[in-house]
Coordinates of C-alpha atoms and ligand atoms in Angstrom, one line a residue:
Chain A
X1 CA 8.3 29.9 21.8
X2 CA 10.2 28.1 24.5
X3 CA 8.3 27.6 27.8
X4 CA 9.8 27.7 31.3
X5 CA 8.8 26.2 34.7
X6 CA 5.8 27.6 36.5
X7 CA 4.6 24.6 38.5
X8 CA 5.5 23.5 42.0
X9 CA 8.4 21.0 42.4
X10 CA 6.0 18.6 44.2
X11 CA 3.4 18.4 41.5
X12 CA 6.3 17.8 38.9
X13 CA 7.8 15.1 41.0
X14 CA 4.3 13.5 41.2
X15 CA 3.9 13.5 37.5
X16 CA 7.3 12.0 36.8
X17 CA 6.5 9.3 39.3
X18 CA 3.3 8.6 37.3
X19 CA 5.1 8.6 34.0
X20 CA 7.7 6.1 35.5
X21 CA 4.8 3.8 36.7
X22 CA 3.1 4.2 33.3
X23 CA 6.3 3.0 31.5
X24 CA 6.5 0.0 33.8
X25 CA 3.0 -1.1 33.0
X26 CA 3.3 -0.3 29.2
X27 CA 6.4 -2.7 29.1
X28 CA 4.7 -5.5 31.2
X29 CA 1.6 -5.4 29.1
X30 CA 3.4 -5.3 25.8
X31 CA 5.6 -8.3 27.0
X32 CA 2.6 -10.3 27.9
X33 CA 1.0 -9.5 24.6
X34 CA 4.0 -10.7 22.7
X35 CA 3.5 -8.0 20.1
X36 CA 2.7 -4.3 19.8
X37 CA 4.2 -0.8 19.7
X38 CA 6.9 -0.2 22.2
X39 CA 8.9 2.8 20.8
X40 CA 5.9 5.3 20.2
X41 CA 4.3 4.4 23.5
X42 CA 7.3 5.2 25.5
X43 CA 8.2 8.4 23.6
X44 CA 4.8 10.0 24.4
X45 CA 4.5 8.7 28.0
X46 CA 5.6 12.0 29.7
X47 CA 3.3 14.0 27.4
X48 CA 0.2 12.0 27.9
X49 CA 0.9 11.4 31.7
X50 CA 0.8 15.2 32.2
X51 CA -2.7 15.2 30.3
X52 CA -4.2 12.5 32.5
X53 CA -2.7 13.4 35.7
X54 CA -2.7 17.2 35.4
X55 CA -4.4 18.8 32.5
X56 CA -7.4 17.0 31.5
X57 CA -10.8 17.6 33.2
X58 CA -12.2 14.1 33.2
X59 CA -14.2 11.6 35.4
X60 CA -13.3 7.9 35.2
X61 CA -16.6 7.2 37.0
X62 CA -18.5 9.0 34.3
X63 CA -16.5 8.6 31.2
X64 CA -19.2 10.2 29.1
X65 CA -19.4 13.5 31.3
X66 CA -20.4 16.2 28.8
X67 CA -18.0 18.8 30.2
X68 CA -14.9 16.6 30.1
X69 CA -11.9 17.6 28.2
X70 CA -11.2 15.2 25.2
X71 CA -8.1 13.3 24.2
X72 CA -7.8 11.9 20.8
X73 CA -5.0 9.4 20.1
X74 CA -4.5 10.0 16.4
X75 CA -1.4 7.8 16.4
X76 CA -3.5 5.0 17.5
X77 CA -0.7 2.4 17.6
X78 CA 0.4 3.9 21.0
X79 CA -2.7 2.1 22.3
X80 CA -0.8 0.6 25.3
X81 CA -0.1 4.1 26.6
X82 CA -3.7 5.2 26.4
X83 CA -4.8 1.9 28.1
X84 CA -2.2 2.4 30.9
X85 CA -3.5 6.0 31.4
X86 CA -7.1 4.8 31.6
X87 CA -6.3 2.0 34.1
X88 CA -4.1 4.3 36.2
X89 CA -6.8 6.8 36.3
X90 CA -9.4 4.2 37.4
X91 CA -11.4 3.7 34.3
X92 CA -11.0 -0.1 34.7
X93 CA -9.0 -2.6 36.7
X94 CA -5.2 -2.9 36.0
X95 CA -5.5 -6.5 35.6
X96 CA -7.3 -6.0 32.3
X97 CA -4.0 -4.5 30.9
X98 CA -2.6 -8.0 30.8
X99 CA -5.3 -9.0 28.1
X100 CA -3.8 -6.5 25.5
X101 CA -4.2 -7.9 22.0
X102 CA -5.6 -11.2 23.2
X103 CA -8.8 -12.5 21.5
X104 CA -11.9 -11.3 23.2
X105 CA -10.1 -8.4 25.0
X106 CA -11.5 -4.9 24.9
X107 CA -7.9 -3.8 24.7
X108 CA -7.5 -4.2 20.9
X109 CA -4.2 -3.7 19.1
X110 CA -5.5 -0.2 18.2
X111 CA -8.0 1.5 20.3
X112 CA -11.7 0.8 19.9
X113 CA -14.3 3.2 21.4
X114 CA -17.0 0.7 20.8
X115 CA -15.3 -1.9 23.2
X116 CA -13.7 0.3 25.8
X117 CA -15.1 3.2 27.7
X118 CA -12.7 6.2 28.0
X119 CA -11.5 5.8 24.3
X120 CA -13.1 8.8 22.6
X121 CA -12.9 7.3 19.1
X122 CA -11.4 4.3 17.3
X123 CA -8.0 5.1 15.8
X124 CA -5.2 3.2 14.2
X125 CA -5.3 4.4 10.6
X126 CA -2.9 7.3 10.6
X127 CA -3.8 10.9 9.7
X128 CA -7.5 10.9 10.7
X129 CA -7.3 12.2 14.3
X130 CA -6.7 16.0 13.8
X131 CA -9.7 16.2 11.6
X132 CA -11.9 14.5 14.3
X133 CA -10.4 16.7 17.0
X134 CA -11.4 19.8 14.9
X135 CA -14.9 18.5 14.6
X136 CA -15.1 17.8 18.2
X137 CA -13.7 21.2 19.3
X138 CA -16.0 23.0 16.7
X139 CA -19.0 21.1 18.1
X140 CA -18.1 21.8 21.6
X141 CA -17.7 25.5 20.8
X142 CA -21.0 26.0 19.1
X143 CA -22.7 24.2 22.0
X144 CA -21.1 26.7 24.4
X145 CA -19.2 23.9 26.2
X146 CA -15.9 25.1 27.4
X147 CA -14.0 21.7 27.2
X148 CA -10.7 21.5 25.4
X149 CA -9.6 19.0 22.9
X150 CA -6.2 17.5 22.9
X151 CA -4.7 15.3 19.9
X152 CA -1.6 13.4 19.8
X153 CA 0.2 13.0 16.4
X154 CA 3.1 11.2 15.3
X155 CA 5.9 13.0 13.4
X156 CA 5.8 10.4 10.6
X157 CA 2.0 10.8 10.7
X158 CA 2.5 14.3 9.5
X159 CA 3.3 12.9 6.1
X160 CA -0.5 12.2 5.6
X161 CA -2.0 14.9 3.5
X162 CA -5.1 14.8 5.7
X163 CA -3.1 16.3 8.6
X164 CA -2.5 19.5 6.6
X165 CA -6.1 19.6 5.3
X166 CA -7.1 19.5 9.1
X167 CA -4.3 22.0 10.1
X168 CA -5.8 24.5 7.4
X169 CA -9.4 23.9 8.8
X170 CA -8.2 24.5 12.5
X171 CA -6.3 27.7 11.4
X172 CA -9.3 28.8 9.3
X173 CA -11.9 28.4 12.0
X174 CA -9.6 29.6 14.7
X175 CA -10.2 26.5 16.8
X176 CA -8.5 27.8 20.0
X177 CA -10.1 25.1 22.2
X178 CA -7.9 22.7 20.4
X179 CA -4.3 21.8 21.3
X180 CA -2.4 19.3 19.0
X181 CA 0.8 17.6 20.3
X182 CA 3.4 16.3 17.9
X183 CA 5.4 13.3 19.3
X184 CA 8.5 14.5 17.4
X185 CA 10.7 11.4 18.0
X186 CA 12.4 11.5 14.7
X187 CA 11.6 7.9 13.6
X188 CA 8.9 6.1 11.7
X189 CA 8.9 2.5 10.6
X190 CA 11.2 2.4 7.6
X191 CA 13.8 4.7 9.1
X192 CA 14.2 8.1 10.4
X193 CA 11.6 10.7 9.1
X194 CA 14.4 12.7 7.7
X195 CA 15.5 9.8 5.5
X196 CA 12.1 8.4 4.6
X197 CA 10.2 11.6 3.8
X198 CA 11.4 14.9 5.1
X199 CA 8.9 16.7 7.3
X200 CA 11.1 19.6 8.3
X201 CA 10.7 22.6 8.8
X202 CA 7.6 21.6 11.0
X203 CA 7.7 24.7 13.1
X204 CA 7.4 27.0 10.0
X205 CA 4.7 24.6 8.5
X206 CA 2.3 24.8 11.4
X207 CA 2.9 28.5 11.8
X208 CA 2.1 29.1 8.1
X209 CA -1.2 27.2 8.7
X210 CA -2.2 29.7 11.2
X211 CA -1.2 27.9 14.5
X212 CA 0.4 29.2 17.6
X213 CA 3.5 26.9 17.8
X214 CA 5.2 25.9 21.0
X215 CA 8.4 23.9 21.0
X216 CA 9.5 21.8 24.1
X217 CA 11.6 19.0 25.3
X218 CA 8.8 16.2 25.5
X219 CA 10.5 14.6 28.4
X220 CA 10.9 17.7 30.6
X221 CA 7.7 17.5 32.7
X222 CA 8.1 21.2 33.8
X223 CA 8.1 22.2 30.1
X224 CA 5.1 19.9 29.2
X225 CA 3.0 21.3 32.0
X226 CA 3.8 24.9 31.3
X227 CA 3.2 24.3 27.6
X228 CA -0.3 22.9 28.2
X229 CA -1.1 25.9 30.6
X230 CA 0.2 28.4 28.0
X231 CA -1.8 26.8 25.2
X232 CA -5.0 27.3 27.1
X233 CA -4.4 31.1 27.4
X234 CA -4.0 31.5 23.6
X235 CA -7.1 32.8 22.0
X236 CA -8.0 33.2 18.3
X237 CA -5.8 30.4 17.0
X238 CA -5.1 26.6 17.6
X239 CA -2.0 25.6 19.4
X240 CA 0.5 22.9 18.5
X241 CA 3.1 21.7 20.9
X242 CA 6.1 20.2 19.0
X243 CA 7.5 17.9 21.6
X244 CA 11.1 16.8 21.0
X245 CA 11.2 13.1 22.2
X246 CA 13.2 10.0 22.0
X247 CA 11.5 6.9 20.7
X248 CA 11.6 4.2 23.3
X249 CA 12.3 6.7 26.0
X250 CA 13.2 5.4 29.5
X251 CA 14.8 2.1 28.4
X252 CA 18.3 2.4 27.0
X253 CA 18.0 -0.7 24.8
X254 CA 14.9 0.8 23.1
X255 CA 15.9 4.4 22.9
X256 CA 16.1 5.7 19.4
X257 CA 16.0 2.2 17.8
X258 CA 13.7 2.2 14.7
X259 CA 13.5 -1.7 15.1
X260 CA 11.5 -1.2 18.4
X261 CA 8.7 0.4 16.7
X262 CA 6.4 -2.5 16.5
X263 CA 8.2 -5.1 18.6
X264 CA 7.4 -5.9 22.2
X265 CA 10.0 -6.7 24.9
X266 CA 11.0 -10.3 25.3
X267 CA 11.8 -11.9 28.7
X268 CA 15.3 -10.6 28.9
X269 CA 14.5 -7.2 27.5
X270 CA 11.6 -6.8 30.0
X271 CA 13.9 -7.7 32.9
X272 CA 16.5 -5.1 31.8
X273 CA 13.9 -2.5 31.3
X274 CA 12.2 -3.0 34.7
X275 CA 15.7 -2.8 36.3
X276 CA 16.4 0.5 34.6
X277 CA 13.0 1.9 35.6
X278 CA 13.6 0.8 39.0
X279 CA 10.6 -1.6 39.2
X280 CA 10.6 -4.1 42.0
X281 CA 9.7 -7.4 40.5
Chain B
X1 CA 20.5 5.8 5.3
X2 CA 17.1 5.4 3.9
X3 CA 14.7 2.5 4.4
X4 CA 16.8 0.6 7.0
X5 CA 15.1 -2.6 7.8
X6 CA 15.6 -3.9 11.3
X7 CA 17.7 -7.0 11.8
X8 CA 14.5 -8.9 12.8
X9 CA 12.8 -8.1 9.6
X10 CA 15.8 -8.9 7.4
X11 CA 16.1 -12.3 8.9
X12 CA 12.5 -12.8 7.5
X13 CA 13.4 -12.1 4.1
X14 CA 14.0 -15.4 2.3
X15 CA 16.9 -15.5 0.1
X16 CA 15.6 -16.9 -3.1
X17 CA 17.7 -17.3 -6.3
X18 CA 16.0 -15.6 -9.3
X19 CA 15.1 -19.0 -10.7
X20 CA 13.9 -20.6 -7.6
X21 CA 10.4 -22.0 -7.8
X22 CA 8.3 -21.5 -4.6
X23 CA 6.2 -24.6 -5.6
X24 CA 5.7 -26.7 -2.4
X25 CA 6.9 -23.9 0.0
X26 CA 4.5 -22.9 2.8
X27 CA 5.4 -19.3 3.1
X28 CA 3.4 -16.0 3.5
X29 CA 2.2 -14.6 0.1
X30 CA 3.9 -11.2 1.0
X31 CA 7.2 -13.1 1.2
X32 CA 6.6 -14.6 -2.2
X33 CA 5.7 -11.1 -3.5
X34 CA 9.0 -9.7 -2.1
X35 CA 11.0 -12.4 -3.8
X36 CA 9.1 -12.3 -7.0
X37 CA 9.3 -8.5 -7.2
X38 CA 13.2 -8.8 -6.9
X39 CA 13.3 -11.4 -9.8
X40 CA 11.2 -9.1 -11.8
X41 CA 13.4 -6.2 -11.1
X42 CA 16.5 -8.1 -12.3
X43 CA 14.8 -8.9 -15.6
X44 CA 13.0 -5.8 -16.4
X45 CA 14.3 -2.3 -16.1
X46 CA 10.8 -0.8 -16.4
X47 CA 9.8 -2.3 -13.0
X48 CA 9.5 0.4 -10.4
X49 CA 8.3 0.1 -6.8
X50 CA 6.6 2.5 -4.3
X51 CA 5.8 2.0 -0.7
X52 CA 4.4 4.0 2.0
X53 CA 6.7 3.4 5.1
X54 CA 5.9 -0.4 5.2
X55 CA 8.7 -1.7 3.0
X56 CA 9.8 -4.3 5.9
X57 CA 6.1 -5.5 6.2
X58 CA 5.2 -5.6 2.6
X59 CA 8.6 -7.0 1.7
X60 CA 9.3 -4.5 -1.0
X61 CA 12.5 -3.9 1.0
X62 CA 14.3 -6.7 -0.9
X63 CA 13.7 -4.8 -4.3
X64 CA 14.5 -1.5 -2.5
X65 CA 18.0 -2.7 -1.5
X66 CA 18.8 -4.1 -4.7
X67 CA 17.5 -1.4 -7.0
X68 CA 17.4 1.8 -4.9
X69 CA 17.0 4.1 -8.1
X70 CA 13.8 2.3 -8.9
X71 CA 12.3 2.5 -5.5
X72 CA 10.3 5.3 -3.9
X73 CA 9.2 5.5 -0.4
X74 CA 6.6 8.2 -0.3
X75 CA 6.3 8.1 3.5
X76 CA 2.8 7.6 5.1
X77 CA 0.9 9.0 2.3
X78 CA -1.1 6.3 0.6
X79 CA -3.3 8.5 -1.7
X80 CA -0.1 10.3 -2.9
X81 CA 1.5 6.9 -3.5
X82 CA -1.3 5.6 -5.7
X83 CA -1.3 8.8 -7.9
X84 CA 2.4 8.9 -8.1
X85 CA 2.4 5.3 -9.3
X86 CA -0.1 6.6 -12.0
X87 CA 2.4 9.2 -12.9
X88 CA 5.3 6.7 -13.2
X89 CA 3.0 4.5 -15.4
X90 CA 2.3 7.4 -17.6
X91 CA 6.0 7.9 -18.2
X92 CA 6.1 4.3 -19.6
X93 CA 7.3 2.3 -16.5
X94 CA 5.5 -0.5 -14.7
X95 CA 4.9 0.6 -11.1
X96 CA 4.1 -1.8 -8.2
X97 CA 2.6 0.2 -5.3
X98 CA 2.4 -1.5 -1.9
X99 CA 1.0 -0.9 1.5
X100 CA -1.5 -2.6 3.7
X101 CA -4.6 -3.7 1.9
X102 CA -7.0 -1.4 3.9
X103 CA -4.9 1.7 3.2
X104 CA -4.4 0.7 -0.4
X105 CA -8.0 0.1 -1.3
X106 CA -9.7 2.0 1.3
X107 CA -7.7 5.3 2.0
X108 CA -6.7 5.7 -1.6
X109 CA -10.0 4.3 -3.1
X110 CA -11.0 7.5 -5.2
X111 CA -7.5 7.8 -6.4
X112 CA -7.5 4.3 -7.6
X113 CA -10.9 4.8 -9.3
X114 CA -10.3 8.1 -10.8
X115 CA -6.5 8.1 -11.7
X116 CA -5.6 4.4 -12.1
X117 CA -8.8 2.7 -13.3
X118 CA -10.6 5.4 -15.2
X119 CA -7.5 6.3 -17.2
X120 CA -6.6 2.6 -17.5
X121 CA -3.1 3.1 -16.2
X122 CA -0.6 0.3 -16.0
X123 CA -0.4 0.3 -12.2
X124 CA -0.1 -2.8 -10.0
X125 CA -1.6 -2.3 -6.6
X126 CA 0.0 -5.1 -4.6
X127 CA -1.3 -4.9 -1.0
X128 CA -0.4 -7.1 1.9
X129 CA -2.0 -7.6 5.3
X130 CA -5.4 -8.5 3.9
X131 CA -8.0 -10.5 5.8
X132 CA -8.3 -11.5 9.4
X133 CA -5.0 -13.3 9.7
X134 CA -3.3 -9.8 10.2
X135 CA -3.8 -10.9 13.8
X136 CA -3.1 -8.8 16.8
X137 CA -3.2 -5.4 15.2
X138 CA -6.9 -5.9 15.0
X139 CA -9.8 -4.4 13.1
X140 CA -8.2 -1.1 12.0
X141 CA -5.7 -3.1 10.1
X142 CA -7.7 -6.2 8.9
X143 CA -9.0 -5.6 5.3
X144 CA -12.2 -7.6 5.0
X145 CA -13.7 -5.2 2.4
X146 CA -10.8 -4.8 -0.1
X147 CA -12.1 -7.2 -2.8
X148 CA -15.5 -5.5 -2.6
X149 CA -13.9 -2.1 -2.9
X150 CA -11.9 -3.0 -5.9
X151 CA -14.5 -5.2 -7.5
X152 CA -16.9 -2.3 -8.1
X153 CA -14.4 -0.4 -10.0
X154 CA -14.5 -1.0 -13.8
X155 CA -11.2 -1.9 -15.6
X156 CA -9.9 -3.5 -12.3
X157 CA -8.3 -7.0 -12.4
X158 CA -8.3 -8.6 -8.9
X159 CA -6.1 -11.4 -8.2
X160 CA -6.0 -13.3 -4.8
X161 CA -3.2 -15.9 -4.8
X162 CA -3.7 -18.9 -2.6
X163 CA 0.0 -19.7 -1.7
X164 CA 3.5 -18.7 -2.4
X165 CA 4.0 -20.4 -5.7
X166 CA 0.8 -18.9 -7.2
X167 CA 1.9 -15.6 -5.9
X168 CA 5.2 -15.9 -7.6
X169 CA 3.6 -16.7 -10.9
X170 CA 0.8 -14.0 -10.8
X171 CA 3.2 -11.2 -9.9
X172 CA 5.0 -11.9 -13.3
X173 CA 1.8 -12.3 -15.1
X174 CA 0.6 -8.9 -13.6
X175 CA 3.7 -7.2 -14.9
X176 CA 3.1 -8.7 -18.4
X177 CA -0.5 -7.7 -18.5
X178 CA -1.1 -4.1 -19.5
X179 CA -3.6 -2.2 -17.2
X180 CA -4.7 -1.9 -13.6
X181 CA -4.3 -4.8 -11.2
X182 CA -5.0 -5.3 -7.6
X183 CA -3.0 -8.1 -6.0
X184 CA -4.3 -9.2 -2.6
X185 CA -1.5 -10.7 -0.3
X186 CA -1.4 -11.8 3.3
X187 CA 0.8 -11.6 6.4
X188 CA 0.6 -15.0 7.8
X189 CA 2.2 -18.2 6.4
X190 CA 0.0 -19.7 3.7
X191 CA 0.1 -23.6 3.4
X192 CA 1.4 -24.5 -0.2
X193 CA -1.7 -25.9 -2.2
X194 CA -0.8 -25.5 -5.8
X195 CA 1.0 -28.5 -7.6
X196 CA 4.4 -27.9 -9.1
X197 CA 3.1 -28.3 -12.6
X198 CA 0.6 -25.5 -12.1
X199 CA 0.6 -22.7 -14.7
X200 CA -1.2 -19.6 -13.6
X201 CA -3.2 -17.9 -16.0
X202 CA -5.3 -14.6 -15.5
X203 CA -8.2 -15.9 -17.6
X204 CA -8.3 -19.2 -15.7
X205 CA -9.6 -20.7 -12.5
X206 CA -8.0 -23.9 -11.2
X207 CA -10.1 -27.1 -10.6
X208 CA -8.6 -29.4 -8.1
X209 CA -11.4 -31.9 -8.1
X210 CA -15.0 -32.3 -9.6
X211 CA -17.7 -33.2 -7.0
X212 CA -21.0 -34.7 -7.7
X213 CA -22.7 -33.3 -4.6
X214 CA -21.0 -30.1 -3.7
X215 CA -18.6 -27.6 -5.3
X216 CA -16.5 -25.4 -3.0
X217 CA -15.3 -22.3 -4.8
X218 CA -12.4 -20.7 -2.8
X219 CA -9.8 -18.2 -3.0
X220 CA -6.7 -17.2 -1.1
X221 CA -5.7 -19.1 2.0
X222 CA -9.3 -20.7 2.1
X223 CA -8.4 -22.8 -0.8
X224 CA -6.3 -24.8 1.7
X225 CA -9.3 -25.1 4.0
X226 CA -11.5 -26.1 1.1
X227 CA -9.2 -29.0 0.2
X228 CA -9.2 -30.2 3.8
X229 CA -13.1 -29.9 4.0
X230 CA -13.4 -31.9 0.8
X231 CA -11.4 -34.7 2.3
X232 CA -13.3 -34.7 5.5
X233 CA -16.6 -34.8 3.5
X234 CA -15.4 -37.7 1.4
X235 CA -15.4 -39.8 4.7
X236 CA -19.1 -39.1 5.0
X237 CA -19.8 -40.0 1.5
X238 CA -20.3 -36.5 0.3
X239 CA -18.5 -36.0 -3.1
X240 CA -17.2 -32.4 -2.9
X241 CA -15.1 -30.7 -5.6
X242 CA -12.8 -27.7 -5.1
X243 CA -12.2 -24.8 -7.4
X244 CA -9.6 -22.3 -6.8
X245 CA -10.5 -18.8 -8.1
X246 CA -7.5 -16.7 -8.0
X247 CA -8.8 -14.1 -10.4
X248 CA -11.9 -12.6 -8.9
X249 CA -12.3 -10.2 -11.8
X250 CA -12.8 -10.9 -14.5
X251 CA -14.3 -14.2 -13.4
X252 CA -13.5 -17.3 -15.4
X253 CA -17.3 -18.2 -15.9
X254 CA -16.8 -21.1 -18.0
X255 CA -14.6 -23.1 -15.6
X256 CA -17.0 -22.1 -12.8
X257 CA -20.1 -23.2 -14.5
X258 CA -18.6 -26.5 -15.6
X259 CA -17.2 -27.0 -12.0
X260 CA -20.7 -26.8 -10.4
X261 CA -22.3 -29.0 -13.1
X262 CA -24.6 -31.6 -11.5
X263 CA -24.0 -30.3 -7.9
X264 CA -26.6 -29.6 -5.3
X265 CA -24.9 -26.9 -3.5
X266 CA -22.3 -24.4 -4.1
X267 CA -20.1 -23.1 -1.3
X268 CA -17.8 -19.9 -1.5
X269 CA -15.0 -19.6 0.9
X270 CA -12.9 -16.4 1.4
X271 CA -11.0 -14.5 4.0
X272 CA -13.1 -11.5 3.4
X273 CA -16.7 -10.2 4.0
X274 CA -19.3 -12.3 2.4
X275 CA -20.6 -8.9 1.1
X276 CA -19.1 -7.8 -2.1
X277 CA -16.3 -10.5 -2.4
X278 CA -15.9 -13.8 -4.1
X279 CA -19.4 -15.0 -2.5
X280 CA -21.1 -12.0 -3.9
X281 CA -19.4 -12.4 -7.3
X282 CA -20.5 -16.0 -7.6
X283 CA -24.0 -15.5 -6.3
X284 CA -24.4 -12.6 -8.9
X285 CA -23.1 -14.9 -11.7
X286 CA -25.2 -17.9 -10.7
X287 CA -28.4 -16.1 -9.9
X288 CA -28.6 -15.0 -13.4
X289 CA -27.3 -18.1 -15.3
X290 CA -28.0 -21.0 -13.1
X291 CA -29.7 -20.4 -9.8
X292 CA -28.6 -23.0 -7.2
X293 CA -28.6 -23.3 -3.4
X294 CA -25.4 -21.5 -2.0
X295 CA -23.6 -21.0 1.2
X296 CA -21.0 -18.1 1.5
X297 CA -18.2 -18.7 3.9
X298 CA -16.5 -15.5 5.1
X299 CA -16.9 -12.8 7.6
X300 CA -20.5 -12.1 8.2
X301 CA -20.9 -8.3 8.1
X302 CA -18.6 -7.7 11.0
X303 CA -15.3 -6.0 11.7
X304 CA -12.3 -8.2 12.8
X305 CA -10.5 -8.1 16.0
X306 CA -7.2 -8.8 17.8
X307 CA -6.1 -12.3 18.3
X308 CA -3.8 -14.9 17.0
X309 CA -4.4 -15.7 13.3
X310 CA -5.4 -19.2 14.0
X311 CA -7.7 -18.3 16.8
X312 CA -9.3 -15.7 14.6
X313 CA -9.9 -18.1 11.7
X314 CA -11.6 -20.4 14.1
X315 CA -13.6 -17.7 15.7
X316 CA -14.7 -16.3 12.4
X317 CA -15.6 -19.6 11.1
X318 CA -12.9 -19.8 8.5
X319 CA -11.8 -23.4 9.0
X320 CA -12.3 -26.7 7.2
X321 CA -14.3 -28.0 10.1
X322 CA -16.7 -25.0 9.9
X323 CA -17.1 -25.5 6.3
X324 CA -17.6 -29.2 6.7
X325 CA -20.3 -28.6 9.3
X326 CA -22.0 -26.0 7.3
X327 CA -22.3 -28.2 4.4
X328 CA -23.5 -31.2 6.3
X329 CA -26.2 -29.3 8.1
X330 CA -27.3 -27.7 4.8
X331 CA -27.6 -31.1 3.0
X332 CA -29.4 -32.7 5.8
Ligands
LIG401 C1 -2.9 5.2 7.2 C2 -1.8 4.5 7.8 N1 -0.8 4.1 7.0 C3 0.2 3.3 7.6 C4 0.1 2.8 8.8 C5 1.2 1.9 9.4 N2 2.0 2.5 10.4 C6 1.6 2.3 11.7 S1 2.7 3.3 12.7 C7 3.5 3.9 11.4 C8 4.6 4.7 11.6 C9 4.2 6.0 12.4 O1 5.3 6.9 12.6 P1 5.1 8.0 13.6 O2 3.8 8.9 13.2 O3 6.4 8.9 13.6 O4 4.7 7.4 14.9 P2 5.8 7.0 16.1 O5 7.1 7.2 15.9 O6 5.3 8.0 17.3 O7 5.4 5.7 16.6 C10 3.0 3.3 10.2 C11 3.4 3.7 8.8 C12 -1.1 3.1 9.6 N3 -1.3 2.8 10.8 N4 -2.0 4.0 9.0
LIG402 MG1 7.8 9.1 15.0

């Protein structure tokens, strides 16, 4: 299913601007940290920006508001992206971003829900998030709470067997308040997913497990927003959005480069990146 | 092209000749593992290697490039990897399966117990990124429980090398030994501690020195800290022996009992939780055979966190200074 535009141009431009700001913050914090996951934070920036600034019902002043929508970052190594979203939404001061990965910081290398408000659950070990999202969605459902649950997965992460156990559960229980998003950037650590361990055909796999499957360009803000809207209207089955993305998106020197999975920008790379993103200083 | 390492990672692969000894070299034990595995691969056709999308970090990449037909990258699927290794062992080969320690022992624990240990399969679980010195990645990636997890499994042999040279020897010994072995390796550079005439032995602990007051029983990178502590304590007139226990299971009881002979205090030191690891193993042994006052240095029932490896060692009390202070205040 391919989704087309339904949102006003002004809203889309606002989201694009937010995504650009987010990329700038992500790169700055990674540069300061001196280590961390660049590629997978940038590939999902548009997808997650549309959640935090368009789709999610949430309240930064009251992070534990019971009626909020939930976002589970199953690919926990994209922590910088989550932290930037939380800071830009007002969960905490932006200055805190510069403490990423430093001793004593609540901004751990992988997200800790014990240390940071706004993080729903601690992640970092791949393959566990979708099961958590299922449980959360089922729990909300039987308590009559209409909140939705969003869960971001990596494409390499789909190699974990637990993902498919969870996929089966969601299909079986018709968890329609759940929307999974696959950041389909084609790369993992040791190379391309196609070379390391083939995951295709992913569309057919999810459909076979009883899911409504939407395929989009994960950098087309229009398509992203429309896909989230459409997913919400689908009843009787969970929805997965397969978002075709580019690892390292937004900075040419990082784009599609497997070696920037877990490497942060050095001084020169940061300078180039900020220039490309049009950041002043 | 499968398993392409980044240029950055490739630079990190030390080019060792097959016969090169790593004695005296301060390198990460994972680097020593990568080199030793490659050596083994050259010598023995039965050696096969598995990884779960971390070959550049675990250093199996060197073997993978040299022997692509004997290397299997299963992708991000650790449970699958462990049982696949079991199958390869059943076919008569000698598999080394590598990923980060928390995933190897934690994620795949029941696979290790049921398939590998219960069936007594000839699988070598060689895991890197153990302990707090994983650094910035933080608690999710810092295995502080892996020794405990492996120790409760019958049939399991557990090896924790202290430096590159000891790793080099134990990787070979593990391949020669028939049965399940867990080898615990680290990400950060490990100071060289073992003398060049050292001969590793799965049945033997290594005694650096005999103390008349205190015996520090250490494993892994804490051996180096124990040696420094012993020197510091000597200045204060406290005679402190150091025993390296690279094989946590089965324990070399004889050497341990003779090392603590006459001591007032036994101290264990490990880059692992004090629950279930070396400290527990020694406490279990001594409480039954020779009760004696003990201190267990290690992480104190807590998760790790992000930070630089050195800062973390400081903050979790895993330094020679911390060991020294603990001993002095206990003896006062
Ligand atoms: C259970 C587990 N195994 C291995 C890892 C190490 N690891 C971190 S990221 C990663 C690759 C992830 O690839 P993908 O899901 O495609 O993420 P992305 O490309 O979006 O960064 C691996 C293997 C992990 N975090 N958890
Ligand atoms: Mg990917």
